[in-house]
Short mmCIF file of C-alpha atoms and ligand atoms in Angstrom, two decimals:
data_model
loop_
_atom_site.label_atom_id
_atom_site.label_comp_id
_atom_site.label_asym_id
_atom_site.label_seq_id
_atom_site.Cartn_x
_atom_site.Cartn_y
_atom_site.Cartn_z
CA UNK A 2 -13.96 -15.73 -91.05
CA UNK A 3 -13.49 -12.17 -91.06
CA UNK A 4 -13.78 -9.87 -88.13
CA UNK A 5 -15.62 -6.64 -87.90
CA UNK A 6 -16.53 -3.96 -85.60
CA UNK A 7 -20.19 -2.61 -85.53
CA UNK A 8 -20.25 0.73 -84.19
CA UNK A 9 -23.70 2.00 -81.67
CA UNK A 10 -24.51 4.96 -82.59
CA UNK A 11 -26.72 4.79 -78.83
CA UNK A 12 -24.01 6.86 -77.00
CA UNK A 13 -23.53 9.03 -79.34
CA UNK A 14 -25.56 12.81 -79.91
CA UNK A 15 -28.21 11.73 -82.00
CA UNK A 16 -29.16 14.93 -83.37
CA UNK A 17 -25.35 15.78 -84.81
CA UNK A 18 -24.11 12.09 -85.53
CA UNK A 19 -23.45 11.98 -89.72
CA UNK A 20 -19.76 13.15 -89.12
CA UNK A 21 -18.83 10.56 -86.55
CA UNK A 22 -20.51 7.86 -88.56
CA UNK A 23 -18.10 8.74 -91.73
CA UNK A 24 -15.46 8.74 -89.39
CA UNK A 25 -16.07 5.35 -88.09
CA UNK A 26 -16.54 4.14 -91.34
CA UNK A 27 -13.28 5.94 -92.37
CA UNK A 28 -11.33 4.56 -89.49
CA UNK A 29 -12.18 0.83 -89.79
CA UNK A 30 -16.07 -0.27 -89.39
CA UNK A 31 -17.66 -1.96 -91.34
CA UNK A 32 -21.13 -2.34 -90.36
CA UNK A 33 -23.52 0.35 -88.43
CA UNK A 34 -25.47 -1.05 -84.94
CA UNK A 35 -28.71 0.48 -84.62
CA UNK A 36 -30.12 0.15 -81.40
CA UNK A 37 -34.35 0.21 -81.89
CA UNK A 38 -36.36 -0.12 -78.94
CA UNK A 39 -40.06 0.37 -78.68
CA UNK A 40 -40.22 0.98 -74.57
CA UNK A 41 -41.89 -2.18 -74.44
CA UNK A 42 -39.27 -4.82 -75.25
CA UNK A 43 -37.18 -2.45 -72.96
CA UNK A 44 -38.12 0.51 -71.07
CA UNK A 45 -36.59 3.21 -73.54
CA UNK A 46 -37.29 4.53 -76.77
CA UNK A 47 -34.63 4.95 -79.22
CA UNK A 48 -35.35 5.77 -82.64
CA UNK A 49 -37.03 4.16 -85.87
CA UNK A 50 -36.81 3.87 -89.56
CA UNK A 51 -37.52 7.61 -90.84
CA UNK A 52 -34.10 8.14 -88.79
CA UNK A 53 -32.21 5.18 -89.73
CA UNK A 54 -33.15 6.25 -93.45
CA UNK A 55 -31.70 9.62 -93.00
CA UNK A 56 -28.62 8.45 -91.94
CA UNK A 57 -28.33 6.08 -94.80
CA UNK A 58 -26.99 8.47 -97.10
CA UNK A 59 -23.99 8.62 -94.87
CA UNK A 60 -22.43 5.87 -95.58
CA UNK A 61 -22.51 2.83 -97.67
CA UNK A 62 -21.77 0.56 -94.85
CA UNK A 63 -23.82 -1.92 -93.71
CA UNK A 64 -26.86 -1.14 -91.56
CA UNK A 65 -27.64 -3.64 -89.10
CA UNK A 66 -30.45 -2.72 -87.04
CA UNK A 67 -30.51 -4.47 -83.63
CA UNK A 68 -34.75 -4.62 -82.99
CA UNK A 69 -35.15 -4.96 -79.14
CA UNK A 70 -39.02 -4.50 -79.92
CA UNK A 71 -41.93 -6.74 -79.56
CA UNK A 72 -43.40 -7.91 -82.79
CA UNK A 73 -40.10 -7.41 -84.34
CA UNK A 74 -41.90 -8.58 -87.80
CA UNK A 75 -43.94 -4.90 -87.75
CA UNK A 76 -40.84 -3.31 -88.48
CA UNK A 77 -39.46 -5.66 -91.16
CA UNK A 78 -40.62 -3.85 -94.51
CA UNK A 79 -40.19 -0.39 -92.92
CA UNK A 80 -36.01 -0.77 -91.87
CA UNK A 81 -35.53 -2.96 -94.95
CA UNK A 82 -36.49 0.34 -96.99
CA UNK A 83 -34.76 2.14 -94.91
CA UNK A 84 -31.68 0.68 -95.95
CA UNK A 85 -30.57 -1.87 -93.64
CA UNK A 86 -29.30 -5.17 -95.20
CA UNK A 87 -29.32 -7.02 -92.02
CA UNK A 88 -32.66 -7.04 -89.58
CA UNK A 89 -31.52 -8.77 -85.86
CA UNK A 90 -34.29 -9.78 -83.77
CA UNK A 91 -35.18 -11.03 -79.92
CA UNK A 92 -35.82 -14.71 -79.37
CA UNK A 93 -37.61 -13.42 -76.69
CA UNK A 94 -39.50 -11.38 -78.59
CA UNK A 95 -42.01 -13.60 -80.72
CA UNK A 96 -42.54 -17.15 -80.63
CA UNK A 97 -42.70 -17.30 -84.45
CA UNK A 98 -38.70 -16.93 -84.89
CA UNK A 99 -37.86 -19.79 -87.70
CA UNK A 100 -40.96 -18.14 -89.58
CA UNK A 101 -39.38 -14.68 -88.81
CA UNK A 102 -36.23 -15.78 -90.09
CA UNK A 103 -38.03 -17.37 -93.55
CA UNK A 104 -39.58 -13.89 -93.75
CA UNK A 105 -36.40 -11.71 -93.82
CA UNK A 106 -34.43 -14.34 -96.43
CA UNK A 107 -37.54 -14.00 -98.58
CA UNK A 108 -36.70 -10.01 -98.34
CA UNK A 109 -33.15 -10.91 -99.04
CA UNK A 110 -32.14 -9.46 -95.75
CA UNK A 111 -29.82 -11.26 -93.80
CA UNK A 112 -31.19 -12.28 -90.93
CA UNK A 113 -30.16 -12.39 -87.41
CA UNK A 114 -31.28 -13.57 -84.16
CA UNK A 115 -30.45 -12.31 -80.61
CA UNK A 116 -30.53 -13.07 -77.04
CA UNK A 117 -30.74 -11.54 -73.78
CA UNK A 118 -28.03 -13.06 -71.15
CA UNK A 119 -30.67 -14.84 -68.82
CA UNK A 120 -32.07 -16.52 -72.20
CA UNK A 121 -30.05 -20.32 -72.98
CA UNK A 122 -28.37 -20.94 -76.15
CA UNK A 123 -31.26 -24.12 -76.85
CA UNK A 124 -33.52 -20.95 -77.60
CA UNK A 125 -31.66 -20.79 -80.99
CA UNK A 126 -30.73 -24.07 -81.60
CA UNK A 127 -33.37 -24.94 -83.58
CA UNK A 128 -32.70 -22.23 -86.40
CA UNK A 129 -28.61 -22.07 -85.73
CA UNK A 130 -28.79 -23.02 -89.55
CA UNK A 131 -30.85 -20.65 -90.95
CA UNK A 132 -29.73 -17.25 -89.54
CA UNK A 133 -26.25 -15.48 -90.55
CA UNK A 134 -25.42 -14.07 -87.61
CA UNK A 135 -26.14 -15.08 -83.84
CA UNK A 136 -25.94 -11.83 -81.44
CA UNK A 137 -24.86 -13.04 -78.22
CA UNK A 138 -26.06 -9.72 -75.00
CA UNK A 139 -22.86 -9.21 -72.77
CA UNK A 140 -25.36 -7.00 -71.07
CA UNK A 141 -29.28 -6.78 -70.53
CA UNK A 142 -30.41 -5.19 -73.52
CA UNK A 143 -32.17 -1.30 -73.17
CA UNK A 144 -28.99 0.88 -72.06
CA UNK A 145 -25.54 2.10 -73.05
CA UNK A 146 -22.85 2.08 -70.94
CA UNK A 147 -23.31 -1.15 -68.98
CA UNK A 148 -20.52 -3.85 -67.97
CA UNK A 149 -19.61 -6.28 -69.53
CA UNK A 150 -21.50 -9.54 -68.56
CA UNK A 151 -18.65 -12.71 -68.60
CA UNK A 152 -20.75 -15.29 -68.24
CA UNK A 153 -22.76 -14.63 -71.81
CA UNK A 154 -19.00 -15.92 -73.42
CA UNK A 155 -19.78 -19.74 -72.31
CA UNK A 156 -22.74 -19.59 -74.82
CA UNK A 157 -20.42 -17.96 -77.42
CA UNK A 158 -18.27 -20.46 -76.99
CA UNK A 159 -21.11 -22.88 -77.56
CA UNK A 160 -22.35 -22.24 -80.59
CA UNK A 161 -19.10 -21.76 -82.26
CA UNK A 162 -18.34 -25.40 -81.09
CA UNK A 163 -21.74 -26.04 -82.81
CA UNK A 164 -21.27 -23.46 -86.01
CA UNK A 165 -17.51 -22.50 -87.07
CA UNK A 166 -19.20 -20.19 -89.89
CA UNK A 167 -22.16 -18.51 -88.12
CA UNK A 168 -21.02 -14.60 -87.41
CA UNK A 169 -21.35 -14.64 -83.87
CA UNK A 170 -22.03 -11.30 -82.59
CA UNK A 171 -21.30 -9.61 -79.24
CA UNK A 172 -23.05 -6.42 -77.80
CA UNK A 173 -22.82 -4.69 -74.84
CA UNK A 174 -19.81 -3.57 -72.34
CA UNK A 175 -16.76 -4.19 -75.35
CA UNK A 176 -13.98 -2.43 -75.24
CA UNK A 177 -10.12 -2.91 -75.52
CA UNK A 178 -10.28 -5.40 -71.91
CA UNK A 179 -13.55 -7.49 -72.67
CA UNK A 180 -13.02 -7.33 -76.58
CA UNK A 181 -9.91 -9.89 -76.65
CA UNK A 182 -11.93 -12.51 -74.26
CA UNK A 183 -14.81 -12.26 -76.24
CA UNK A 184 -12.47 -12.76 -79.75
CA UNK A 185 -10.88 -16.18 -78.16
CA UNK A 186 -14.37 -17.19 -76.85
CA UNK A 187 -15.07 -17.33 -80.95
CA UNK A 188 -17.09 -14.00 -81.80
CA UNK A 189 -16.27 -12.36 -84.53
CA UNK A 190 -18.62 -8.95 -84.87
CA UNK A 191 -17.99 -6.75 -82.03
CA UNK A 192 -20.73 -3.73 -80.81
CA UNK A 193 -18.68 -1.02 -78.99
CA UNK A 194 -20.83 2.39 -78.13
CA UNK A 195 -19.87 4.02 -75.29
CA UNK A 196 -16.28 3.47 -75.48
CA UNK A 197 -16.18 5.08 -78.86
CA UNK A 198 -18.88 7.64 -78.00
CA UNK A 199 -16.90 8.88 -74.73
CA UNK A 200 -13.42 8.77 -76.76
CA UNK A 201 -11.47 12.08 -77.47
CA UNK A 202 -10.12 11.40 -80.68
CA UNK A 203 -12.85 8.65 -82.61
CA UNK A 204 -10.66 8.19 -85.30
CA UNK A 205 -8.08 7.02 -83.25
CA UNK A 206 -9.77 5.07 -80.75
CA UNK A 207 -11.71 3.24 -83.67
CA UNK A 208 -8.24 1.99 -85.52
CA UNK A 209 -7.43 0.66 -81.95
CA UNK A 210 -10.36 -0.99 -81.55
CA UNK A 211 -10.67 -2.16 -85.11
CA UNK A 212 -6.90 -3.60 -84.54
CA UNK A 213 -7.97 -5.20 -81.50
CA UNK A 214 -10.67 -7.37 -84.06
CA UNK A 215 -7.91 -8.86 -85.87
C1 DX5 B 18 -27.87 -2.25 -75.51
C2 DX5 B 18 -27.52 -2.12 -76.98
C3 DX5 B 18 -26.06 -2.00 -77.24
C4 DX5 B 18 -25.39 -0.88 -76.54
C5 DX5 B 18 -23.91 -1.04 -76.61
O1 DX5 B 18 -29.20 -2.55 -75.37
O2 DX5 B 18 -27.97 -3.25 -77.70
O3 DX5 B 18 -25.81 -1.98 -78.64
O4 DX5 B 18 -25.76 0.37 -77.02
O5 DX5 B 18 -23.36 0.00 -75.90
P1 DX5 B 18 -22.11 -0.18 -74.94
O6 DX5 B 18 -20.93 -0.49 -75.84
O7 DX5 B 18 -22.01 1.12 -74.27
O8 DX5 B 18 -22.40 -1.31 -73.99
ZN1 ZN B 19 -27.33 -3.45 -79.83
#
């Protein structure tokens, strides 16, 4: 199972971030997080697909965007076209997921679910099989820069016991000290933002990081 790290652009300047996303890319990454959120999912507002397709031209990469929006299914057509190959949405957000998840393979998107630490893994049980990647919160979805919930690794754990191939995904609070537990809890796609964003030298701090994935 290979390991990869999924940048967040979140932390970074939004209005000057093509550079640091080729140098990501350059230093290691392999997929682009985008955070979406629609203020009602979570209190903030990010960004949406006219600026996720802007930045596709950036990179070839893949673009994972990370929908913390209600009536995730809205935005479905409009961030496929805008480039992203895999579409990540709430459990919480929809009670429609295993149709959701039918919906994005039809798109031939790969399709991911997500969910919020105070959410149990037996919300995703039910379509473990259908989904490519499982995105564990190590924090409560809507901000950068948060730490690192510990308790979120017993479910990662979980449903690697259940699924040795799923990609489990963690986001939220990763850097070089939470990274490693959340690696030998059995995730295998790692979000880091802030860290990276704060970092004086990116290249450098993403071939640690990316190192650090194994
Ligand atoms: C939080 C987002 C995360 C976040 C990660 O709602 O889903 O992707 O930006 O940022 P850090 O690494 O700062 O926790
Ligand atoms: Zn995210």
């Amino acid at each position: 199972m290979t390991c990869d790290l999924a940048p967040s652009i979140l932390s970074f300047d939004l209005t000057d971030i093509r550079q640091s996303v080729r140098t990501l890319v350059a230093s290691g990454a392999s997929i682009v997080h985008l955070d979406v959120m629609d203020g009602q999912f979570v209190p903030p507002i990010t960004f949406g697909d006219s600026y996720t397709k802007s930045l596709r031209s950036c990179t070839d990469a893949l673009f994972e965007a990370h929908l913390m929006v209600n009536t995730p299914e809205h935005q479905f057509e409009a961030f496929a076209a805008a480039g992203c190959g895999r579409i990540i949405f709430h459990a919480e957000a929809t009670v429609h997921s295993h149709r959701l998840i039918q919906r994005l393979r039809t798109m031939n998107v790969e399709p991911g679910i997500a969910i919020n630490p105070g959410t149990p893994v037996e919300a995703v049980l039910p379509v473990l099989d259908m989904v490519d990647i499982v995105l564990v919160m190590t924090v409560n979805p809507g901000w950068g820069g948060q730490v690192f919930i510990s308790s979120a690794l017993e479910k990662v754990r979980r449903i690697r016991d259940l699924r040795p191939n799923v990609h489990i995904e963690v986001d939220g609070g990763i850097d070089p000290h939470t990274l490693p537990m959340a690696r030998e809890a059995g995730a295998n796609v790692f979000v880091v933002g802030s860290h990276l964003a704060r970092s004086a030298e990116l290249a450098q701090a993403t071939k640690e990081i990316v190192a650090l994935c194994g």
